[in-house]
Amino acid sequence: MNLFEKTYSILAIAFAFSLLTAFVLNPHLREIKTLIPISLVGLVINIGLLFIVLRDILSRPFPDPNRKYFWIILVLLVWPAIIFYLPRHGFHPRTSVSQ
């Protein structure tokens, strides 16, 4: 991942947590007139995050070929897996795997 992708990932995760916190602490944000625009912004930001993370998974060599499919499935089915994937693999440089 380059610097832009790392920064975008961190800001997208921070936005998701701040959005969740705002919805919990401010009940008036849960009204339909404010909920839809705020949620659409979150949707657009998270689509960008998913694109960055999935592209990183697909372009990164893993020692075990099944590990790549494991991460793809996990990221698509369970969003918080991105929080675990990024520090473990995403923020590290891609290296070739010797076999």
Short mmCIF file of C-alpha atoms in Angstrom, two decimals:
data_model
loop_
_atom_site.label_atom_id
_atom_site.label_comp_id
_atom_site.label_asym_id
_atom_site.label_seq_id
_atom_site.Cartn_x
_atom_site.Cartn_y
_atom_site.Cartn_z
CA MET A 1 0.00 0.00 0.00
CA ASN A 2 1.21 3.47 -0.76
CA LEU A 3 0.90 6.46 1.56
CA PHE A 4 -2.45 7.59 0.11
CA GLU A 5 -4.00 4.13 0.55
CA LYS A 6 -2.73 3.85 4.13
CA THR A 7 -4.05 7.31 4.98
CA TYR A 8 -7.40 6.62 3.32
CA SER A 9 -7.73 3.33 5.19
CA ILE A 10 -7.04 4.89 8.57
CA LEU A 11 -9.41 7.80 7.91
CA ALA A 12 -12.16 5.47 6.64
CA ILE A 13 -11.95 3.32 9.77
CA ALA A 14 -11.93 6.44 11.95
CA PHE A 15 -14.98 7.73 10.06
CA ALA A 16 -16.82 4.44 10.60
CA PHE A 17 -16.16 4.49 14.34
CA SER A 18 -17.07 8.16 14.66
CA LEU A 19 -20.27 7.57 12.66
CA LEU A 20 -21.22 4.68 14.92
CA THR A 21 -20.46 6.77 18.01
CA ALA A 22 -22.48 9.68 16.66
CA PHE A 23 -25.48 7.43 16.04
CA VAL A 24 -25.29 6.03 19.57
CA LEU A 25 -24.80 9.35 21.34
CA ASN A 26 -27.14 11.55 19.24
CA PRO A 27 -30.59 10.02 18.79
CA HIS A 28 -31.70 12.81 16.44
CA LEU A 29 -29.19 11.52 13.85
CA ARG A 30 -31.25 8.34 13.60
CA GLU A 31 -34.13 10.21 11.99
CA ILE A 32 -34.62 9.35 8.33
CA LYS A 33 -33.92 12.86 7.01
CA THR A 34 -30.38 12.83 8.46
CA LEU A 35 -29.77 9.10 8.51
CA ILE A 36 -29.89 8.57 4.74
CA PRO A 37 -27.38 11.28 3.67
CA ILE A 38 -24.91 10.41 6.43
CA SER A 39 -25.20 6.70 5.67
CA LEU A 40 -24.67 7.30 1.95
CA VAL A 41 -21.43 9.15 2.72
CA GLY A 42 -20.36 6.19 4.87
CA LEU A 43 -21.27 3.79 2.07
CA VAL A 44 -19.14 5.65 -0.47
CA ILE A 45 -16.18 5.84 1.91
CA ASN A 46 -16.40 2.13 2.73
CA ILE A 47 -16.67 1.11 -0.92
CA GLY A 48 -13.36 2.90 -1.45
CA LEU A 49 -11.89 1.13 1.58
CA LEU A 50 -13.05 -2.26 0.34
CA PHE A 51 -11.57 -1.55 -3.10
CA ILE A 52 -8.19 -0.66 -1.58
CA VAL A 53 -8.12 -3.66 0.75
CA LEU A 54 -9.30 -6.19 -1.84
CA ARG A 55 -6.80 -4.89 -4.39
CA ASP A 56 -4.05 -5.24 -1.78
CA ILE A 57 -5.09 -8.80 -0.96
CA LEU A 58 -5.18 -9.80 -4.62
CA SER A 59 -1.80 -8.27 -5.42
CA ARG A 60 -0.02 -9.54 -2.30
CA PRO A 61 1.80 -12.88 -2.43
CA PHE A 62 1.00 -15.21 0.46
CA PRO A 63 3.03 -18.31 1.38
CA ASP A 64 -0.12 -20.41 1.28
CA PRO A 65 -2.37 -19.86 -1.79
CA ASN A 66 -5.46 -20.58 0.28
CA ARG A 67 -4.60 -17.73 2.65
CA LYS A 68 -5.46 -15.19 -0.05
CA TYR A 69 -8.95 -16.68 -0.49
CA PHE A 70 -9.37 -16.83 3.28
CA TRP A 71 -8.71 -13.09 3.59
CA ILE A 72 -10.99 -12.22 0.66
CA ILE A 73 -13.90 -14.18 2.14
CA LEU A 74 -13.27 -12.86 5.63
CA VAL A 75 -13.10 -9.22 4.52
CA LEU A 76 -16.25 -9.53 2.40
CA LEU A 77 -18.30 -11.29 5.06
CA VAL A 78 -17.04 -9.60 8.23
CA TRP A 79 -16.16 -5.92 7.89
CA PRO A 80 -14.12 -5.66 11.13
CA ALA A 81 -11.66 -8.15 9.63
CA ILE A 82 -10.23 -5.16 7.75
CA ILE A 83 -9.12 -3.72 11.09
CA PHE A 84 -7.16 -6.92 11.73
CA TYR A 85 -5.85 -7.32 8.16
CA LEU A 86 -4.39 -3.83 7.74
CA PRO A 87 -1.82 -3.88 10.57
CA ARG A 88 -1.01 -7.54 10.01
CA HIS A 89 -0.47 -7.43 6.22
CA GLY A 90 -1.75 -4.28 4.54
CA PHE A 91 0.63 -1.73 6.03
CA HIS A 92 3.69 -3.90 5.33
CA PRO A 93 5.49 -3.82 1.97
CA ARG A 94 4.72 -6.57 -0.51
CA THR A 95 7.56 -9.04 -0.84
CA SER A 96 7.98 -12.00 -3.12
CA VAL A 97 7.35 -15.38 -1.58
CA SER A 98 10.13 -17.89 -2.03
CA GLN A 99 8.84 -21.39 -2.67
#
